[in-house]
Tab-separated table of C-alpha atoms and ligand atoms in Angstrom:
chain	number	residue	atom	x	y	z
A	28	MET	CA	32.761	-10.386	37.119
A	29	SER	CA	33.381	-13.846	35.681
A	30	SER	CA	35.761	-14.223	32.771
A	31	ARG	CA	34.521	-17.732	31.979
A	32	LEU	CA	32.109	-16.590	29.287
A	33	TYR	CA	34.663	-14.406	27.501
A	34	GLU	CA	37.284	-17.156	27.508
A	35	ARG	CA	34.798	-19.591	26.037
A	36	ILE	CA	33.812	-17.164	23.283
A	37	LYS	CA	37.461	-16.597	22.429
A	38	THR	CA	37.999	-20.349	22.019
A	39	GLN	CA	34.924	-20.613	19.806
A	40	LEU	CA	35.987	-17.737	17.571
A	41	ASP	CA	39.583	-18.958	17.370
A	42	SER	CA	38.439	-22.356	16.177
A	43	LEU	CA	36.302	-20.751	13.445
A	44	ARG	CA	39.373	-18.811	12.309
A	45	LYS	CA	41.470	-21.976	12.293
A	46	GLU	CA	38.845	-23.819	10.211
A	47	GLY	CA	38.816	-20.972	7.728
A	48	THR	CA	35.089	-20.417	8.281
A	49	TYR	CA	35.218	-17.123	10.144
A	50	LYS	CA	32.965	-14.588	8.462
A	51	GLU	CA	34.236	-11.104	7.622
A	52	TYR	CA	32.019	-8.287	6.405
A	53	GLN	CA	32.384	-6.534	3.117
A	54	TYR	CA	31.260	-2.930	3.290
A	55	LEU	CA	29.160	-1.579	0.454
A	56	VAL	CA	29.526	2.095	-0.275
A	57	SER	CA	26.866	2.269	-3.001
A	58	SER	CA	23.332	0.982	-3.518
A	59	VAL	CA	22.908	-2.651	-4.470
A	60	GLY	CA	22.561	-3.295	-8.208
A	61	GLY	CA	23.959	-5.509	-10.968
A	62	ARG	CA	27.225	-3.937	-9.938
A	63	SER	CA	27.950	-2.338	-6.590
A	64	THR	CA	30.918	-0.642	-5.024
A	65	ILE	CA	32.626	-2.384	-2.145
A	66	GLU	CA	35.294	-0.968	0.108
A	67	LYS	CA	38.786	-2.187	-0.888
A	68	TYR	CA	37.464	-4.037	-3.968
A	69	GLY	CA	35.737	-1.249	-5.895
A	70	ASP	CA	33.179	-2.006	-8.577
A	71	VAL	CA	32.083	-5.669	-8.513
A	72	VAL	CA	29.416	-7.827	-10.175
A	73	MET	CA	26.780	-8.739	-7.568
A	74	LEU	CA	25.870	-12.411	-7.572
A	75	CYS	CA	24.839	-12.718	-3.938
A	76	SER	CA	22.043	-10.246	-3.314
A	77	ASN	CA	18.340	-11.023	-3.061
A	78	ASN	CA	17.671	-8.042	-5.305
A	79	TYR	CA	16.186	-10.368	-7.926
A	80	LEU	CA	14.278	-7.761	-9.898
A	81	GLY	CA	16.839	-4.998	-9.499
A	82	LEU	CA	14.308	-2.803	-7.686
A	83	ALA	CA	16.546	-1.859	-4.729
A	84	ASP	CA	17.811	1.292	-6.448
A	85	HIS	CA	14.797	1.934	-8.674
A	86	SER	CA	13.870	5.620	-8.887
A	87	GLN	CA	10.140	4.946	-8.474
A	88	LEU	CA	10.701	3.169	-5.156
A	89	ILE	CA	13.170	5.762	-3.932
A	90	GLU	CA	10.745	8.614	-4.693
A	91	LYS	CA	7.876	6.875	-2.888
A	92	GLY	CA	10.183	6.252	0.036
A	93	ILE	CA	11.244	9.889	0.263
A	94	GLU	CA	7.622	11.019	0.021
A	95	ALA	CA	6.652	8.699	2.867
A	96	LEU	CA	9.636	9.707	4.959
A	97	LYS	CA	8.570	13.343	4.673
A	98	LYS	CA	4.926	12.581	5.367
A	99	TYR	CA	5.239	10.046	8.202
A	100	GLY	CA	8.685	10.793	9.596
A	101	ALA	CA	11.247	8.257	10.694
A	102	GLY	CA	8.923	5.694	12.192
A	103	ALA	CA	5.962	4.597	14.178
A	104	ALA	CA	7.381	4.715	17.714
A	105	SER	CA	4.725	2.189	18.679
A	106	VAL	CA	3.328	-1.260	18.131
A	107	ARG	CA	0.364	-1.638	15.798
A	108	PHE	CA	-2.417	-1.930	18.362
A	109	ILE	CA	-1.399	1.107	20.406
A	110	CYS	CA	-0.689	3.943	17.966
A	111	GLY	CA	1.541	2.345	15.340
A	112	THR	CA	-0.993	1.656	12.591
A	113	TYR	CA	-0.906	3.961	9.573
A	114	ASP	CA	-3.066	4.202	6.484
A	115	ILE	CA	-0.071	3.051	4.444
A	116	HIS	CA	-0.092	-0.263	6.357
A	117	ARG	CA	-3.683	-0.819	5.263
A	118	SER	CA	-2.877	0.090	1.659
A	119	LEU	CA	0.084	-2.293	1.621
A	120	GLU	CA	-1.819	-5.128	3.293
A	121	ASN	CA	-4.708	-4.786	0.843
A	122	LYS	CA	-2.234	-4.803	-2.028
A	123	VAL	CA	-0.424	-7.922	-0.756
A	124	ALA	CA	-3.727	-9.775	-0.388
A	125	GLU	CA	-4.897	-8.733	-3.854
A	126	PHE	CA	-1.544	-9.603	-5.422
A	127	LEU	CA	-1.464	-13.081	-3.871
A	128	HIS	CA	-5.187	-13.807	-4.298
A	129	THR	CA	-5.828	-14.175	-0.556
A	130	GLU	CA	-8.572	-12.585	1.556
A	131	ALA	CA	-6.289	-10.561	3.787
A	132	ALA	CA	-2.698	-9.885	4.812
A	133	LEU	CA	-0.764	-8.518	7.762
A	134	THR	CA	2.687	-6.936	7.713
A	135	TYR	CA	5.560	-7.565	10.122
A	136	THR	CA	8.971	-5.925	10.359
A	137	SER	CA	10.483	-8.983	8.661
A	138	CYS	CA	9.533	-12.404	7.388
A	139	TRP	CA	11.565	-13.739	10.295
A	140	SER	CA	9.034	-12.060	12.543
A	141	ALA	CA	6.102	-13.233	10.447
A	142	ASN	CA	7.159	-16.901	10.640
A	143	THR	CA	7.862	-16.808	14.346
A	144	ALA	CA	4.520	-15.027	14.816
A	145	VAL	CA	2.019	-17.020	12.835
A	146	ILE	CA	3.015	-20.613	13.649
A	147	PRO	CA	2.744	-20.327	17.457
A	148	ALA	CA	-0.338	-18.075	17.173
A	149	LEU	CA	-2.286	-20.664	15.202
A	150	LEU	CA	-1.503	-23.881	17.005
A	151	ASN	CA	-2.948	-25.113	20.288
A	152	GLU	CA	-2.408	-28.190	22.414
A	153	GLY	CA	-3.242	-31.328	20.442
A	154	ASP	CA	-2.264	-29.743	17.116
A	155	ALA	CA	0.837	-30.531	15.070
A	156	VAL	CA	3.244	-28.715	12.796
A	157	ILE	CA	4.985	-30.706	10.069
A	158	SER	CA	8.002	-29.001	8.549
A	159	ASP	CA	10.339	-29.744	5.612
A	160	GLU	CA	13.815	-30.582	6.931
A	161	LEU	CA	15.436	-27.856	4.813
A	162	ASN	CA	13.039	-25.081	5.810
A	163	HIS	CA	14.450	-21.645	6.600
A	164	ALA	CA	15.784	-21.003	10.110
A	165	SER	CA	12.882	-18.644	10.872
A	166	ILE	CA	10.386	-21.458	10.277
A	167	ILE	CA	12.422	-23.765	12.484
A	168	ASP	CA	12.410	-21.116	15.216
A	169	GLY	CA	8.688	-20.521	14.682
A	170	CYS	CA	8.118	-24.252	15.254
A	171	ARG	CA	10.229	-24.110	18.423
A	172	LEU	CA	7.951	-21.453	19.853
A	173	VAL	CA	4.699	-23.430	19.757
A	174	SER	CA	3.042	-24.080	23.083
A	175	LYS	CA	3.384	-27.277	25.063
A	176	GLY	CA	1.368	-30.140	23.694
A	177	VAL	CA	1.831	-29.150	20.038
A	178	GLN	CA	3.621	-31.935	18.194
A	179	ARG	CA	6.553	-30.962	15.997
A	180	LEU	CA	7.491	-33.232	13.134
A	181	VAL	CA	9.993	-32.940	10.313
A	182	TYR	CA	9.647	-34.617	6.920
A	183	ARG	CA	12.439	-35.409	4.489
A	184	HIS	CA	13.137	-32.618	2.053
A	185	ALA	CA	10.403	-32.326	-0.595
A	186	ASP	CA	9.498	-35.982	0.036
A	187	LEU	CA	5.742	-36.566	-0.216
A	188	ASN	CA	5.942	-40.128	1.127
A	189	SER	CA	7.715	-38.901	4.217
A	190	LEU	CA	5.147	-36.106	4.588
A	191	GLU	CA	2.288	-38.590	4.319
A	192	GLU	CA	3.834	-40.794	7.017
A	193	LYS	CA	3.946	-37.799	9.355
A	194	LEU	CA	0.368	-36.829	8.500
A	195	LYS	CA	-0.800	-40.352	9.342
A	196	GLU	CA	0.949	-40.109	12.694
A	197	VAL	CA	-0.798	-36.922	13.748
A	198	THR	CA	-4.239	-36.626	12.188
A	199	SER	CA	-5.889	-39.377	14.199
A	200	GLY	CA	-6.136	-37.205	17.335
A	201	GLY	CA	-8.529	-34.633	15.901
A	202	GLY	CA	-6.167	-31.657	16.207
A	203	VAL	CA	-5.102	-29.324	13.420
A	204	ALA	CA	-2.094	-30.347	11.323
A	205	LEU	CA	-0.107	-27.492	9.769
A	206	ILE	CA	2.262	-28.358	6.920
A	207	VAL	CA	4.988	-25.728	6.481
A	208	THR	CA	7.384	-25.411	3.577
A	209	ASP	CA	9.618	-22.898	1.864
A	210	GLY	CA	8.323	-22.131	-1.642
A	211	VAL	CA	11.840	-21.810	-3.060
A	212	PHE	CA	14.544	-23.334	-0.869
A	213	SER	CA	17.218	-20.746	-0.274
A	214	MET	CA	20.275	-22.991	-0.368
A	215	GLU	CA	19.087	-25.492	-2.987
A	216	GLY	CA	17.141	-23.247	-5.332
A	217	ASP	CA	14.511	-25.954	-5.838
A	218	ILE	CA	10.750	-25.420	-5.608
A	219	ALA	CA	8.486	-27.208	-3.110
A	220	PRO	CA	6.252	-29.918	-4.650
A	221	LEU	CA	3.131	-27.889	-3.919
A	222	PRO	CA	0.559	-29.887	-5.942
A	223	GLY	CA	1.416	-33.043	-3.983
A	224	ILE	CA	1.479	-31.178	-0.684
A	225	VAL	CA	-1.954	-29.628	-1.279
A	226	GLU	CA	-3.359	-32.985	-2.348
A	227	LEU	CA	-2.093	-34.622	0.859
A	228	ALA	CA	-3.426	-31.709	2.892
A	229	ARG	CA	-6.885	-32.315	1.384
A	230	LYS	CA	-6.670	-36.033	2.036
A	231	TYR	CA	-5.694	-35.576	5.683
A	232	ASP	CA	-7.590	-32.346	6.335
A	233	ALA	CA	-4.401	-30.386	7.013
A	234	VAL	CA	-3.504	-26.713	6.517
A	235	VAL	CA	-0.719	-25.599	4.147
A	236	MET	CA	1.660	-22.713	4.823
A	237	VAL	CA	4.247	-21.658	2.221
A	238	ASP	CA	7.080	-19.205	2.878
A	239	ASP	CA	7.598	-17.556	-0.490
A	240	SER	CA	10.488	-15.259	0.456
A	241	HIS	CA	12.664	-16.362	-2.490
A	242	ALA	CA	9.660	-16.894	-4.767
A	243	THR	CA	7.556	-13.735	-4.719
A	244	GLY	CA	8.611	-11.573	-7.652
A	245	VAL	CA	10.755	-14.423	-8.975
A	246	ILE	CA	8.665	-17.420	-10.055
A	247	GLY	CA	5.230	-17.706	-11.629
A	248	ASP	CA	4.474	-15.863	-14.866
A	249	THR	CA	3.778	-12.563	-13.115
A	250	GLY	CA	5.906	-13.103	-10.010
A	251	ARG	CA	3.133	-14.269	-7.702
A	252	GLY	CA	5.325	-17.080	-6.462
A	253	THR	CA	5.017	-20.806	-5.923
A	254	ALA	CA	1.226	-21.004	-6.189
A	255	GLU	CA	1.292	-19.218	-9.541
A	256	TYR	CA	4.210	-21.369	-10.729
A	257	TYR	CA	1.969	-24.425	-10.323
A	258	ASN	CA	-1.192	-22.655	-11.478
A	259	MET	CA	-2.612	-22.950	-7.966
A	260	LEU	CA	-3.278	-19.353	-6.949
A	261	GLY	CA	-5.825	-19.254	-4.150
A	262	GLN	CA	-5.125	-22.852	-3.084
A	263	VAL	CA	-2.538	-22.217	-0.362
A	264	ASP	CA	-3.985	-21.492	3.100
A	265	ILE	CA	-1.193	-19.266	4.393
A	266	ILE	CA	1.600	-17.501	2.538
A	267	THR	CA	4.429	-15.686	4.294
A	268	GLY	CA	7.034	-13.601	2.529
A	269	THR	CA	9.479	-10.743	2.670
A	270	PHE	CA	9.812	-7.287	1.176
A	271	GLY	CA	13.549	-7.612	1.753
A	272	LYS	CA	14.285	-9.606	-1.399
A	273	ALA	CA	12.713	-9.159	-4.851
A	274	LEU	CA	10.141	-6.631	-3.608
A	275	GLY	CA	12.518	-3.707	-3.239
A	276	GLY	CA	14.888	-5.178	-0.702
A	277	ALA	CA	14.274	-2.555	1.975
A	278	GLY	CA	12.702	-4.856	4.535
A	279	GLY	CA	9.487	-6.051	6.050
A	280	GLY	CA	7.494	-9.243	5.902
A	281	PHE	CA	3.922	-10.444	5.741
A	282	VAL	CA	1.419	-13.182	6.387
A	283	ALA	CA	-1.396	-13.609	3.857
A	284	GLY	CA	-4.414	-15.886	4.102
A	285	ARG	CA	-8.015	-16.081	5.254
A	286	LYS	CA	-9.444	-13.197	7.311
A	287	GLU	CA	-9.731	-15.398	10.411
A	288	VAL	CA	-6.020	-16.187	10.302
A	289	ILE	CA	-5.057	-12.543	9.917
A	290	ASN	CA	-7.417	-11.445	12.680
A	291	LEU	CA	-6.012	-14.069	15.020
A	292	CYS	CA	-2.464	-12.886	14.248
A	293	ILE	CA	-3.544	-9.343	15.103
A	294	GLN	CA	-5.012	-10.505	18.409
A	295	ARG	CA	-2.487	-13.111	19.404
A	296	SER	CA	0.852	-13.072	17.575
A	297	ARG	CA	3.601	-11.860	19.845
A	298	PRO	CA	5.914	-9.977	17.429
A	299	HIS	CA	2.806	-8.058	16.395
A	300	LEU	CA	1.738	-7.272	19.933
A	301	PHE	CA	5.117	-6.490	21.448
A	302	SER	CA	7.341	-5.081	18.714
A	303	ASN	CA	7.211	-1.891	16.659
A	304	SER	CA	5.161	-1.890	13.471
A	305	LEU	CA	6.778	-1.881	10.053
A	306	PRO	CA	8.143	1.671	9.591
A	307	PRO	CA	5.737	3.565	7.280
A	308	VAL	CA	8.624	4.443	4.968
A	309	LEU	CA	9.308	0.726	4.427
A	310	ALA	CA	5.596	0.102	3.887
A	311	ALA	CA	5.594	2.781	1.191
A	312	ILE	CA	8.632	1.256	-0.539
A	313	ALA	CA	7.100	-2.230	-0.439
A	314	LEU	CA	3.826	-0.904	-1.824
A	315	ALA	CA	5.704	0.867	-4.620
A	316	ALA	CA	7.508	-2.406	-5.428
A	317	LEU	CA	4.246	-4.355	-5.690
A	318	GLU	CA	2.661	-1.652	-7.848
A	319	TYR	CA	5.723	-1.633	-10.062
A	320	LEU	CA	5.650	-5.403	-10.401
A	321	GLU	CA	1.957	-5.368	-11.323
A	322	GLU	CA	2.666	-2.810	-14.028
A	323	HIS	CA	5.791	-4.587	-15.257
A	324	PRO	CA	5.342	-8.358	-15.250
A	325	GLU	CA	7.887	-8.420	-18.077
A	326	LYS	CA	10.594	-7.914	-15.418
A	327	VAL	CA	9.909	-11.444	-14.178
A	328	ARG	CA	10.255	-12.823	-17.713
A	329	SER	CA	13.455	-10.860	-18.212
A	330	LEU	CA	14.879	-12.321	-14.974
A	331	ARG	CA	13.884	-15.811	-16.093
A	332	GLN	CA	15.728	-15.313	-19.420
A	333	LYS	CA	18.869	-14.305	-17.559
A	334	VAL	CA	18.652	-17.320	-15.247
A	335	LYS	CA	18.275	-19.567	-18.272
A	336	TYR	CA	21.242	-17.928	-19.987
A	337	PHE	CA	23.350	-18.203	-16.817
A	338	ARG	CA	22.613	-21.916	-16.519
A	339	GLU	CA	23.318	-22.548	-20.220
A	340	GLN	CA	26.650	-20.739	-20.055
A	341	LEU	CA	27.640	-22.654	-16.913
A	342	LYS	CA	26.977	-25.919	-18.747
A	343	LYS	CA	29.032	-24.732	-21.712
A	344	ALA	CA	31.879	-23.905	-19.318
A	345	GLY	CA	31.641	-27.421	-17.875
A	346	ILE	CA	30.560	-26.222	-14.426
A	347	ALA	CA	27.964	-28.429	-12.712
A	348	ALA	CA	25.210	-26.681	-10.752
A	349	LEU	CA	22.185	-27.975	-8.860
A	350	GLU	CA	19.149	-27.942	-11.166
A	351	GLY	CA	16.142	-25.756	-10.455
A	352	ASP	CA	13.694	-23.203	-11.839
A	353	SER	CA	14.317	-20.379	-9.372
A	354	ALA	CA	16.953	-17.626	-9.581
A	355	ILE	CA	19.249	-19.469	-7.144
A	356	ILE	CA	22.065	-21.498	-8.688
A	357	PRO	CA	24.145	-23.479	-6.168
A	358	ILE	CA	27.513	-24.913	-7.157
A	359	MET	CA	28.570	-27.679	-4.806
A	360	ILE	CA	32.095	-27.438	-3.391
A	361	TYR	CA	31.449	-29.685	-0.308
A	362	ASP	CA	34.357	-28.365	1.782
A	363	THR	CA	33.500	-25.192	3.681
A	364	ALA	CA	36.988	-23.662	3.778
A	365	LYS	CA	37.435	-24.310	0.058
A	366	ALA	CA	34.090	-22.715	-0.770
A	367	MET	CA	35.086	-19.652	1.208
A	368	ARG	CA	38.490	-19.535	-0.493
A	369	ILE	CA	36.860	-19.637	-3.923
A	370	ALA	CA	34.498	-16.830	-2.985
A	371	ALA	CA	37.385	-14.718	-1.683
A	372	ARG	CA	39.368	-15.228	-4.894
A	373	MET	CA	36.356	-14.339	-7.039
A	374	LEU	CA	35.871	-11.133	-5.133
A	375	GLU	CA	39.474	-10.188	-5.890
A	376	GLU	CA	38.583	-10.719	-9.541
A	377	GLY	CA	35.553	-8.442	-9.256
A	378	VAL	CA	32.738	-10.958	-8.793
A	379	TYR	CA	30.923	-11.023	-5.474
A	380	VAL	CA	29.577	-14.466	-4.498
A	381	VAL	CA	29.451	-16.106	-1.099
A	382	GLY	CA	30.536	-19.542	0.008
A	383	PHE	CA	28.105	-21.193	2.425
A	384	GLY	CA	29.106	-23.881	4.859
A	385	TYR	CA	27.959	-25.399	8.117
A	386	PRO	CA	25.719	-24.447	9.968
A	387	VAL	CA	23.905	-22.628	7.131
A	388	VAL	CA	23.991	-25.884	5.139
A	389	PRO	CA	24.613	-29.427	6.469
A	390	GLU	CA	28.209	-30.444	7.238
A	391	GLY	CA	30.091	-31.484	4.088
A	392	GLN	CA	27.581	-29.742	1.808
A	393	ALA	CA	29.342	-26.408	1.346
A	394	ARG	CA	28.580	-24.525	-1.800
A	395	ILE	CA	28.891	-21.324	-3.761
A	396	ARG	CA	25.460	-19.795	-4.186
A	397	ILE	CA	24.805	-17.650	-7.221
A	398	GLN	CA	21.707	-15.475	-7.222
A	399	VAL	CA	20.742	-14.103	-10.585
A	400	SER	CA	19.280	-10.611	-10.725
A	401	ASP	CA	17.545	-8.803	-13.533
A	402	ALA	CA	19.953	-5.965	-12.747
A	403	LEU	CA	22.798	-8.014	-14.279
A	404	THR	CA	23.701	-7.388	-17.903
A	405	TYR	CA	24.535	-10.304	-20.197
A	406	ASP	CA	28.133	-9.028	-20.174
A	407	ASP	CA	28.153	-9.245	-16.362
A	408	ILE	CA	27.022	-12.861	-16.639
A	409	ASP	CA	29.683	-13.740	-19.227
A	410	TYR	CA	32.375	-12.115	-17.123
A	411	SER	CA	31.211	-13.911	-13.953
A	412	ILE	CA	31.366	-17.292	-15.609
A	413	GLU	CA	34.830	-16.617	-17.009
A	414	VAL	CA	36.056	-15.724	-13.491
A	415	LEU	CA	34.290	-18.681	-11.888
A	416	LYS	CA	35.859	-21.096	-14.363
A	417	ARG	CA	39.310	-19.652	-13.810
A	418	VAL	CA	39.078	-19.714	-10.012
A	419	LEU	CA	37.618	-23.236	-9.903
A	420	ASN	CA	40.554	-24.455	-12.005
A	421	GLU	CA	43.136	-22.753	-9.853
A	422	GLN	CA	41.540	-24.129	-6.609
A	423	LYS	CA	41.263	-27.753	-7.821
B	24	PLP	C1	15.108	-14.477	3.756
B	24	PLP	C2	14.117	-15.399	4.286
B	24	PLP	C3	13.402	-15.094	5.439
B	24	PLP	C4	13.698	-13.881	6.270
B	24	PLP	O1	13.207	-12.740	5.662
B	24	PLP	P1	13.440	-11.339	6.395
B	24	PLP	O2	12.312	-10.502	5.922
B	24	PLP	O3	14.775	-10.856	5.954
B	24	PLP	O4	13.384	-11.616	7.857
B	24	PLP	C5	12.415	-15.966	5.843
B	24	PLP	N1	12.155	-17.091	5.163
B	24	PLP	C6	12.837	-17.430	4.055
B	24	PLP	C7	12.505	-18.675	3.319
B	24	PLP	C8	13.855	-16.595	3.591
B	24	PLP	O5	14.536	-16.935	2.504
């Protein structure tokens, strides 16, 4: 048995500790809400969950989940095409497609799976995938998995000129060009320039795929995401997303688009063919979340009001944040260790935020990321800003 590997790992971990960037878990002992209970820290304000609509502990979702658990049991014990397809998958997939104004949809166990499934399934030799440089890691990995002979290009973040340059490079060969972008960028909180992207896609006969993980349930008047935000529902070829954020937070992901795309994913995409189907209980919870959102579009407006209030109060407190229309508010700290120190101090004061540094964001771009949830009260927001201001002053 060689000890070389273990010695190397020890060196790697030690250097993370020395840099002050070693991650430690916090253990929750309650459900996630506007406030949650954390071991050692007790009751804290949650500013770092993806529970944008506060549905994670909603009674309607919990009841549907329990019902499904009793009816279907713990899980599928199979992949979809063998014996892992349940009626609740069909109901959920029909609902996703209807909600997003697409022809069809297919669920995966996560959006990570969905992204790494659909990109390699669609593209053949001679095709190209063109990806925003700040796209989510799962898109980057999806691009890495394409077969030989598929070109992979990266355009500058949200930069339409850069995108057009890449499109010019690849569309002369007659292959398919797939443009991929996050809808809402998870570390910046900004929204992809979809109208310009779709216009370029038309001009160069390309296909557009948007990952709306941080957008579904958050932006657009009724929470239908980036396409609705720009009044462009039905104009995006492929939408991927997660049920693990605004839509209940339990887990699961999806691909939505034309029937041909979905059918090809069923036939060809590897996470679909070789990995268990979405547990029926999670499908039921996701379906309940979508039904709830359809019945209560005012939740999206309420979230938007709280985001607006949060941003206004930050300005009043003299704290600069990156601008944006999503529920993500990044505050740049630049130094990773400092960002992590600030987050640790805030947690001691009862406010749970996370400092993000390299490799989650580029080197020297560390930040505190605030995620606003409709589960927060206005008092929670006021308290959070008071703590943030105090800790920023003390860590100057
Ligand atoms: C969170 C996120 C994912 C991963 O979603 P999971 O369902 O948790 O795998 C994928 N893409 C983007 C843009 C995300 O923000």
